[in-house]
XYZ file of C-alpha atoms in Angstrom:
521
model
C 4.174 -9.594 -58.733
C 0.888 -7.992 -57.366
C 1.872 -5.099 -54.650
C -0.498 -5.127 -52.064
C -2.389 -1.615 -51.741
C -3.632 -2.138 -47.635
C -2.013 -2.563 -45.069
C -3.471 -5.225 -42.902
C -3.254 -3.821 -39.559
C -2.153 -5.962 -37.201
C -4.645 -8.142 -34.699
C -4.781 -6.628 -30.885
C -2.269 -6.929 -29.001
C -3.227 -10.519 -26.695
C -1.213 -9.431 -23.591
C -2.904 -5.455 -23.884
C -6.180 -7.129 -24.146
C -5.511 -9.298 -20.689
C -3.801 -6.419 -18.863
C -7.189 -4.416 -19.491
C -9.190 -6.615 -16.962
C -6.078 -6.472 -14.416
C -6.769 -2.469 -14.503
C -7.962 -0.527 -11.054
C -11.450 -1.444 -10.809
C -11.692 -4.660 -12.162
C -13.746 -7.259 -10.889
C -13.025 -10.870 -10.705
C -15.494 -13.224 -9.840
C -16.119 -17.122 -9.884
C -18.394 -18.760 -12.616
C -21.117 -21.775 -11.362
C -18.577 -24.005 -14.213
C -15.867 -22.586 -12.509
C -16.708 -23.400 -9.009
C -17.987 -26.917 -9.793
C -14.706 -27.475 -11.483
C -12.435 -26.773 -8.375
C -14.675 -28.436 -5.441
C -14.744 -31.796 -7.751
C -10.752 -31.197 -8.283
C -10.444 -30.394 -4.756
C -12.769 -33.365 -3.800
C -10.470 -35.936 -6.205
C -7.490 -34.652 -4.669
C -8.487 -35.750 -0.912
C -9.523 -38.596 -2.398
C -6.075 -39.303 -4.468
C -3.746 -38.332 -1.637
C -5.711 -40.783 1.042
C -4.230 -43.110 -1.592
C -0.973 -42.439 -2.622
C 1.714 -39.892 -2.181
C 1.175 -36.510 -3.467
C 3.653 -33.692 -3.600
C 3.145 -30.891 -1.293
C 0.270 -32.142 0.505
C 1.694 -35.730 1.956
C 5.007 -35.068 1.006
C 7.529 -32.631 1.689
C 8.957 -29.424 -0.549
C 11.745 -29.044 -3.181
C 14.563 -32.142 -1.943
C 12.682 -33.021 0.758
C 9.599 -34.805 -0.949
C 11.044 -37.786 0.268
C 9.648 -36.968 4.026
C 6.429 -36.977 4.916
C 4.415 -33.475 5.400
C 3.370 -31.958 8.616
C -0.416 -33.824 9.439
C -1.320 -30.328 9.948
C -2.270 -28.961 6.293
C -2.385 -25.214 7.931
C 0.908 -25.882 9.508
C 2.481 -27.214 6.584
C 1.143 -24.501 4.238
C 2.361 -21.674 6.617
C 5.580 -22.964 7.007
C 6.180 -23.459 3.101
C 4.990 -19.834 3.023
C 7.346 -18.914 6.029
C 10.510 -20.144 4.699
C 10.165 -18.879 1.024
C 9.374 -15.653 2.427
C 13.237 -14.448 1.798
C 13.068 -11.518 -0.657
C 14.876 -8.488 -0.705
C 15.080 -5.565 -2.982
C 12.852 -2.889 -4.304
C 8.735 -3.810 -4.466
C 7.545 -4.849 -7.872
C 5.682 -1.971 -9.369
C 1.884 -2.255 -7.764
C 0.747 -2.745 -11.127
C 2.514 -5.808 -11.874
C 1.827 -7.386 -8.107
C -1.758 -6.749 -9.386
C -1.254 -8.709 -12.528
C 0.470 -11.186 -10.834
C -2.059 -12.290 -8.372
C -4.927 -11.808 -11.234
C -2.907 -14.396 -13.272
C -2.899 -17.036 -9.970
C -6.750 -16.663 -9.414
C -7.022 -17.373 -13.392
C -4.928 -20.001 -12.991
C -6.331 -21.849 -9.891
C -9.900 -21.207 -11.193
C -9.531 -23.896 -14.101
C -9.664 -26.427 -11.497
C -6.480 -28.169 -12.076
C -4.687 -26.998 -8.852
C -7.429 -28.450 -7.288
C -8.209 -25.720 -4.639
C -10.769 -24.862 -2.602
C -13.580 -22.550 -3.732
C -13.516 -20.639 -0.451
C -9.680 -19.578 -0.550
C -10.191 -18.240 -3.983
C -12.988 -16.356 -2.781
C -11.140 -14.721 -0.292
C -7.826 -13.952 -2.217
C -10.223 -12.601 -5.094
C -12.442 -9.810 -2.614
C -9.090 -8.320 -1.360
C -7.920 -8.081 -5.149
C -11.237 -6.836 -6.038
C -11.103 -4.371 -3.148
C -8.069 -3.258 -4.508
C -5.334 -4.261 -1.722
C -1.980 -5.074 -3.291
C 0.645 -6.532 -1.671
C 4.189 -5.252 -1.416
C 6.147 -7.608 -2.953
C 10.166 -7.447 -3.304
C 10.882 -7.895 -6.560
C 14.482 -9.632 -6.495
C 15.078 -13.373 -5.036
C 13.295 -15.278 -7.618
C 14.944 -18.451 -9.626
C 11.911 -18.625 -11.815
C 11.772 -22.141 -11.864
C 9.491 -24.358 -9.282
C 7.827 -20.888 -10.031
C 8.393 -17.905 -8.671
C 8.328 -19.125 -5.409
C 9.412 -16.535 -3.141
C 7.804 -12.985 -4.633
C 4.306 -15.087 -4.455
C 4.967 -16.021 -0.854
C 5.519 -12.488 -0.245
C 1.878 -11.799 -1.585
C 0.269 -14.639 0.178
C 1.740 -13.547 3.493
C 0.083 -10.295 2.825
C -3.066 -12.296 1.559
C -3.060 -13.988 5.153
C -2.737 -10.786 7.088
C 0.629 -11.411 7.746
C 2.949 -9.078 5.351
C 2.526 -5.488 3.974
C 0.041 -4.226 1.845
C 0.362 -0.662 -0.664
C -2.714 1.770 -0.183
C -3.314 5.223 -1.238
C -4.122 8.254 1.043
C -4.554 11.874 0.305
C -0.590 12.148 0.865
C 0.542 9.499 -1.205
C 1.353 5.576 -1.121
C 2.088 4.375 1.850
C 2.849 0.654 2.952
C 0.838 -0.675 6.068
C 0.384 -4.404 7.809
C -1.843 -6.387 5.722
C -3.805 -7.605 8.976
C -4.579 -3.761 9.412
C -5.930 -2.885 6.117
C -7.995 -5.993 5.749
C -9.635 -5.284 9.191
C -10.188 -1.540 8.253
C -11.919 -2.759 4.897
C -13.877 -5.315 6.557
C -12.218 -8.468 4.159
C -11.142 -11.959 5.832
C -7.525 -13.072 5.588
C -6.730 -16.054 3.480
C -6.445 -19.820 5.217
C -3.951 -21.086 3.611
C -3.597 -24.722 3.711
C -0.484 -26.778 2.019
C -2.485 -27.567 -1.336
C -3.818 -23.844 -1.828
C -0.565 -22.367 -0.628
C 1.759 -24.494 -3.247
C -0.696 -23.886 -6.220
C -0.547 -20.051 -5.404
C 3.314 -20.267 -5.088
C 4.096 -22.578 -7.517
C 3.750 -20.571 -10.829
C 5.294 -18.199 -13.528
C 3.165 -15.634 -12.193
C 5.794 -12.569 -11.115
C 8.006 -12.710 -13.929
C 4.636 -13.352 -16.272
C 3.531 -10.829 -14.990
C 6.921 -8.476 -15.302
C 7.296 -9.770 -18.430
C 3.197 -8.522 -19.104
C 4.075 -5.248 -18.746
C 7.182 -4.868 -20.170
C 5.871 -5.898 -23.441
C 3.098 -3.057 -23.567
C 5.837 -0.557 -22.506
C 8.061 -2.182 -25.305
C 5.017 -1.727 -27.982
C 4.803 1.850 -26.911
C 8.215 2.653 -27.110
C 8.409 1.285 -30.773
C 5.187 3.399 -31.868
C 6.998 6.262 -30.235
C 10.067 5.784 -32.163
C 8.144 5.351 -35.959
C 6.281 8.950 -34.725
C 9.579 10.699 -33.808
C 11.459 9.434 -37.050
C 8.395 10.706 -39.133
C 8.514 13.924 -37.682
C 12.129 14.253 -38.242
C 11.972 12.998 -41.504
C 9.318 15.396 -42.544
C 10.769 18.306 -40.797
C 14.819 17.538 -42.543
C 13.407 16.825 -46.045
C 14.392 13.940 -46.750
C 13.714 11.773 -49.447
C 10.179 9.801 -48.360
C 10.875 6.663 -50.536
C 12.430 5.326 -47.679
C 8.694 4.970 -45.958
C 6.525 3.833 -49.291
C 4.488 1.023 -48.337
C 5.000 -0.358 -51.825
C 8.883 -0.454 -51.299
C 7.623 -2.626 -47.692
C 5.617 -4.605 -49.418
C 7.995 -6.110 -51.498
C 10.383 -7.511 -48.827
C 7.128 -8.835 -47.095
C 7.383 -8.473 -43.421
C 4.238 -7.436 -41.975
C 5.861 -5.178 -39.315
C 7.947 -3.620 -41.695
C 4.677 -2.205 -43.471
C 2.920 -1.183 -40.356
C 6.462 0.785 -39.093
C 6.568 2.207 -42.249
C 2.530 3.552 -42.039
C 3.700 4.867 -38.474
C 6.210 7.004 -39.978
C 4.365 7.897 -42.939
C 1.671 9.583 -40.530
C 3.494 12.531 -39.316
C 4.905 13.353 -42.640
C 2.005 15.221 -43.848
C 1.410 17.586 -40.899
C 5.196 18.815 -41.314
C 4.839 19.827 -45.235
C 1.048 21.118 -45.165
C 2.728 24.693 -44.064
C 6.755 24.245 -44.469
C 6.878 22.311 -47.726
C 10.613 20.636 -46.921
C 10.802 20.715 -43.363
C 13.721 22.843 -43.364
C 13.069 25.547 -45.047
C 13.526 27.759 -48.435
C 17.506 27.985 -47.193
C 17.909 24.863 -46.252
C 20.728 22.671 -48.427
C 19.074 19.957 -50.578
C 19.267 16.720 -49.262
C 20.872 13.663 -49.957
C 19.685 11.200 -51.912
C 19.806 8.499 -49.060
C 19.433 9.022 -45.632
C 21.728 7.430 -43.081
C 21.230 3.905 -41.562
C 18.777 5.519 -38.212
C 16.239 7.452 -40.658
C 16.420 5.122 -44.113
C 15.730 1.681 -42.153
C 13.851 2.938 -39.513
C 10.942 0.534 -40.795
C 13.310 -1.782 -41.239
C 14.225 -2.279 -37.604
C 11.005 -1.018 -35.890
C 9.095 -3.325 -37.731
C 11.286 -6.393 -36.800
C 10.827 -5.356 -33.135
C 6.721 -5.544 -34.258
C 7.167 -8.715 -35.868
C 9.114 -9.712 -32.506
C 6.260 -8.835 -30.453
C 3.799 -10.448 -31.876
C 5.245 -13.536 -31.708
C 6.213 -13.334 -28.051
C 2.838 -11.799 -27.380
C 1.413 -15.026 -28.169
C 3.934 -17.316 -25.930
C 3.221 -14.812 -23.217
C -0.649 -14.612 -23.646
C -0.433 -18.869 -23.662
C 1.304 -18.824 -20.227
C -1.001 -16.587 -18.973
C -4.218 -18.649 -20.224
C -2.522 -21.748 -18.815
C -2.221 -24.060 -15.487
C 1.690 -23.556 -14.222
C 0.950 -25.124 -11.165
C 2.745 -28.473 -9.796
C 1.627 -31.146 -9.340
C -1.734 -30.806 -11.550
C -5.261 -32.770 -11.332
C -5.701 -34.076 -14.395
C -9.071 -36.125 -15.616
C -8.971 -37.151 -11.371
C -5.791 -38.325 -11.764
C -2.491 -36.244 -10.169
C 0.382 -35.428 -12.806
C 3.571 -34.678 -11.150
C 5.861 -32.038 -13.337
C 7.678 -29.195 -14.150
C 4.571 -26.903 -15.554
C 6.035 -24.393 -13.299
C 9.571 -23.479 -15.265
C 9.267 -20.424 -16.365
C 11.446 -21.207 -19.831
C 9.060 -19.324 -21.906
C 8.726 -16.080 -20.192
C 12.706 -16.302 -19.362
C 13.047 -16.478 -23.571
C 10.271 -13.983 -24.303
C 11.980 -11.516 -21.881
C 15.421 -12.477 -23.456
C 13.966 -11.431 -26.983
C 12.562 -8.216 -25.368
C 16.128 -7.096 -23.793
C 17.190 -7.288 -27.540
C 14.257 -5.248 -29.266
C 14.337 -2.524 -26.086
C 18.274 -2.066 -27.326
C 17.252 -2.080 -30.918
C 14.603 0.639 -30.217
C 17.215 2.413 -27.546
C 20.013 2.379 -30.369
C 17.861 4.111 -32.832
C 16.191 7.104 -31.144
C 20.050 7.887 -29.963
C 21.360 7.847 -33.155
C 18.507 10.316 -34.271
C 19.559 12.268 -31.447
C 22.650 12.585 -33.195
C 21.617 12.930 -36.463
C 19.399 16.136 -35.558
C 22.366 17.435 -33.631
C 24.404 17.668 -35.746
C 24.720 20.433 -38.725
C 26.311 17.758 -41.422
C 23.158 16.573 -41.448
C 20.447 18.371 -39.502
C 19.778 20.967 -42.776
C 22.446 23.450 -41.623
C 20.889 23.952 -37.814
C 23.418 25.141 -35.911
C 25.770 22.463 -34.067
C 23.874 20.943 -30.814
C 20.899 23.167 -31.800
C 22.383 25.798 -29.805
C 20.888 29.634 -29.738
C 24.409 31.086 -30.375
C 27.161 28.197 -30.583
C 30.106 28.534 -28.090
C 27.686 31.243 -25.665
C 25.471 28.024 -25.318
C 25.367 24.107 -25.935
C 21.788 23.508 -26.415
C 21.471 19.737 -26.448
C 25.242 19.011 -25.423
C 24.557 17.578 -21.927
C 21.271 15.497 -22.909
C 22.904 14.110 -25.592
C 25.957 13.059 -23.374
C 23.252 11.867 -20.735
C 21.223 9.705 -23.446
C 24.524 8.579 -24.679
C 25.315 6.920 -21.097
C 21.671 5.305 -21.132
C 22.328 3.653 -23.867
C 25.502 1.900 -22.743
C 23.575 0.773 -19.582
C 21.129 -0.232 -21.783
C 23.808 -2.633 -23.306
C 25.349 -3.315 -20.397
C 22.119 -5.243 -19.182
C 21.319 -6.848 -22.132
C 23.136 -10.224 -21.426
C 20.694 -13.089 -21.215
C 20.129 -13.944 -17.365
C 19.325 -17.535 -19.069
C 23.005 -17.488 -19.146
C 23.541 -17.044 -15.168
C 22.214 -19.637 -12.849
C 23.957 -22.543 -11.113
C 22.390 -25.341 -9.713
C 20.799 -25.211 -5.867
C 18.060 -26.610 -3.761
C 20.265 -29.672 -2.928
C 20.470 -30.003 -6.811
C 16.565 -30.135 -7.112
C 16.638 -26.954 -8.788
C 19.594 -28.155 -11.507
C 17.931 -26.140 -14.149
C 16.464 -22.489 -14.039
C 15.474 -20.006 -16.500
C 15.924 -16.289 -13.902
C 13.030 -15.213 -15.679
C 11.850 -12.720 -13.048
C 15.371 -11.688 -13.439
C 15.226 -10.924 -16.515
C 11.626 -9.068 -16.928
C 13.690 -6.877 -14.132
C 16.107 -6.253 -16.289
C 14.385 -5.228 -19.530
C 12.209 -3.333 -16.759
C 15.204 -1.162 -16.094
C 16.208 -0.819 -20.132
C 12.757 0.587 -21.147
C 13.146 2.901 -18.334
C 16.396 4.155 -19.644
C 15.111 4.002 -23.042
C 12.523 5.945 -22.567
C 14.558 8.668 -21.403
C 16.270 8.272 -24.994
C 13.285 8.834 -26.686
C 12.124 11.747 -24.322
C 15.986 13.739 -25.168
C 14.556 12.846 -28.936
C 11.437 14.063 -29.041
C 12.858 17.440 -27.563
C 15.714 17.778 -29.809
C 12.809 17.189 -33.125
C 10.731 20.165 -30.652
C 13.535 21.957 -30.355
C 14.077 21.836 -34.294
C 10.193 22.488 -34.841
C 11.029 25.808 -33.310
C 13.982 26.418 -35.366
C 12.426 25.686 -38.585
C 9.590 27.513 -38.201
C 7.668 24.375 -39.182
C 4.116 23.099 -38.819
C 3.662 22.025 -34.939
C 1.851 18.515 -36.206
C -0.628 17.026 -34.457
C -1.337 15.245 -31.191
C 2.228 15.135 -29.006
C 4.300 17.009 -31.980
C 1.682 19.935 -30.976
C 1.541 19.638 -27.470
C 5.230 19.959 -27.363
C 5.832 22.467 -29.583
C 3.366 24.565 -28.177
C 3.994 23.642 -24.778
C 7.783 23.179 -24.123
C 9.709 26.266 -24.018
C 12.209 27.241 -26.384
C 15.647 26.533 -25.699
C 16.721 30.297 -26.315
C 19.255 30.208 -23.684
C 20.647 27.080 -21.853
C 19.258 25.672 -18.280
C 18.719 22.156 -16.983
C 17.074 19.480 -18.773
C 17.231 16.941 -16.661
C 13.534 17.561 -15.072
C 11.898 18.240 -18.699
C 13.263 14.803 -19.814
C 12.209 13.296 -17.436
C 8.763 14.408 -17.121
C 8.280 14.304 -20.622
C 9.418 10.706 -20.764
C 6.236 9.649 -18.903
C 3.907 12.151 -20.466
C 5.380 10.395 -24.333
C 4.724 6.855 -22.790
C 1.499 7.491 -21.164
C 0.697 9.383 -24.876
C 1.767 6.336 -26.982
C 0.515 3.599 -24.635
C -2.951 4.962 -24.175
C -3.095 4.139 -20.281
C -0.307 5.627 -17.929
C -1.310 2.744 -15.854
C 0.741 0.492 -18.161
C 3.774 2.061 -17.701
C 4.950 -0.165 -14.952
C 6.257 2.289 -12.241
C 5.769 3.204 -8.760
C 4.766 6.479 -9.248
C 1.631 8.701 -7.811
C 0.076 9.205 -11.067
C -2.115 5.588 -10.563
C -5.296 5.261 -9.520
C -6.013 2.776 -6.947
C -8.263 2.526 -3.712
C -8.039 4.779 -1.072
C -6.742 3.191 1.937
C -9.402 1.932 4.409
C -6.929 1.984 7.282
């Protein structure tokens, strides 16, 4: 058998590539193809629905498409936007209520939802402007869409919700109708067709879902970086992390894991030799399960991501609208279930554990002297006068069991409502929240890691590394004496992710450290 000497790195990442035009500062404007496209679907719509019954527009919503609509089409769209407007909870991050509305102007501009040019317009200045709306994030079936967190944004498109801007003091939430007058932008019209196609759609927990997976990707480089480290600093045996032993089994993430990890081992031994030290007892042969198979199980989360990176970057390329103009002709459906996000976030939930379960059992590992090269227990200055890692450890161990705890599929949870229109839905916004709230947690994980490895750095006497390894050791202080952690792992957590992810923008949280448009208002 011929052993494969490159690694074939793998493509870029479809979903990074599509979040980098939802960024602060992007633009989004309407091609002349584009345009024609929706005035003719627009135009055959009018024409169809003069005709015969059309969802939405002649008809009612949900059970009640049986009745007619409201002659009004403003009336009818308002009040579709009225009574959906029923969320509660904590807003979305800003990020994500970005994404989400990019993904609805993408969607709508194909021509298929058969909506005007002029609302599109509209809704796109006030996104290019930089105005996002403040969306609750829980309330959401996931099915004929996600209905009600997209009402919540088109209420603040119409000047009737709340809008997030940035002052000199922080984020602040003010009346939509009072930022768009203070930056000179028109309110959206909605009628019934625009306001369905804008409601109707995966677009919430797509765009949840979006985000999560670039945190997820992060996390999992993170992980293959810290194991390295560890690896390199302990000694151990480096067949574990040959690409030819990889190669063999043939899983592509496996091999790319395993080139992670094999990229901090050199900056440990250019000035330590075994990471340890002269003293140091000689290693086992083989590691335990958390440093042998790290490639093992980072590179089935890889493998994992790319394939729901491609379901993910299909939904977002697609039309999830209902009903859709078709070749002039209008196809009632069910484009709008959100089954494939629900599924992709379902997979994520298990790869965030997978990644969570790791880093705390080389937490462990490090902290303990049976196998940390005869460090003292903890990695405590003077054992029994001070605990060192004892209370991060406990903490981290406690993240991971909420981890678990949220890990059960939310495919798993819904019953049947909407007068038993709605007999079948996938939670899929429920979900994205979910694994939302696991990376968080898991990052933490990873953050009480990467000090621990610091903290052993310091110990050893070893090379600082490059990049992060030398930012830390040369930055964090040494644990010399106990005091609280809880502030260093936490800030550290975001400073790792924003490190490994290339964008703190990405990470997905409500924080200060984003960049968005100064409040006109």
């Amino acid at each position: 058998m011929t052993i494969p000497t490159e690694i074939h790195r793998e493509h870029p990442c479809p979903v990074e590539q599509l979040l980098s035009r939802t960024t602060p500062g992007s633009k989004l404007l309407l091609t002349g193809d584009e345009e024609r496209r929706m005035r003719a679907g627009a135009s055959a719509l009018a024409r169809i629905a003069a005709e015969r019954p059309v969802y939405g527009l002649t008809r009612g919503f949900g059970p009640l498409a049986e009745y007619a609509a409201d002659e009004d089409p403003r009336s009818q769209g308002l009040a579709l936007l009225d009574h959906l407007t029923a969320g509660q909870g904590e807003p979305l991050p800003r990020d994500v209520v970005r994404t989400m509305v990019w993904l609805r102007l993408r969607g709508m501009a194909k021509g298929h939802s058969a909506v005007g040019a002029g609302v599109w317009r509209t809704l796109a200045a006030q996104w290019n402007s930089g105005l996002t709306p403040v969306v609750p994030q829980e309330g959401s079936l996931s099915a004929s869409g996600d209905l009600v967190p997209l009402a919540h944004a088109a209420q603040a498109a119409a000047g009737r919700g709340w809008v997030w801007c940035e002052t000199d003091g922080g984020s602040r939430q003010v009346p939509a109708a009072e930022a768009l007058a203070a930056a000179g932008l028109d309110p959206v019209r909605w009628d019934a067709r625009s306001a369905l196609a804008f409601a109707n759609g995966s677009g919430a927990s797509l765009a949840r879902a979006m985000h999560n997976h670039v945190r997820l990707s992060a996390l999992a480089r993170a992980v293959a970086s810290a194991t390295g480290r560890l690896a390199g600093l302990l000694g151990c045996n480096t067949e574990a992390y040959a690409d030819a032993l990889s190669a063999v089994r043939g899983h592509h993430g496996q091999r790319v894991a395993a080139a992670w990890i094999r990229e901090e081992l050199p900056a440990v031994g250019s000035e330590a030799g075994t990471g340890g030290g002269p003293s140091s007892p000689p290693r086992r042969l083989q590691e335990p399960y958390s440093l042998r198979c790290a490639p093992q199980v980072i590179g089935a989360v890889l493998d994992q991501l790319a394939a729901q990176g491609g379901i993910l970057a299909a939904e977002a390329e697609g039309c999830t609208d209902n009903p859709v103009l078709v070749e002039d002709d209008v196809l009632h459906g069910g484009n709008f279930h959100a089954a494939p996000v629900a599924l992709a976030s379902e997979q994520h939930a298990l790869c965030v554990h997978q990644i969570a379960y790791l880093a705390e059992r080389q937490l462990a590992l490090v902290l303990d002297p049976e196998h940390n090269g005869g460090q003292p227990p903890l990695l405590a200055e003077q054992p029994g006068r001070h605990s060192g890692f004892a209370g991060v450890q406990i903490a981290a161990t406690s993240h991971l069991g909420a981890v678990r705890q949220r890990g059960y599929p939310a495919s798993f949870t819904p019953v049947p409502t909407n007068l038993g229109n709605q007999d079948h839905v996938p939670m899929a916004l429920n979900s994205a929240n979910t694994v939302a709230e696991m990376l968080e947690r898991s990052w933490w994980i990873v953050s009480s890691l990467c000090l621990a490895v610091t903290r052993l750095t310091h110990l050893t006497g070893a090379a600082k590394g490059r990049g992060l390894w030398r930012r830390l050791a040369e930055e964090w202080p040494e644990l010399t004496r106990d005091r609280p952690l809880a502030a260093e792992v936490a800030a550290e957590a975001g400073r790792i992710e924003a490190h490994y992810s290339g964008a703190a923008e990405r990470r997905g949280a409500n924080d200060d450290e984003q960049e968005y448009s100064r409040c006109p208002a």
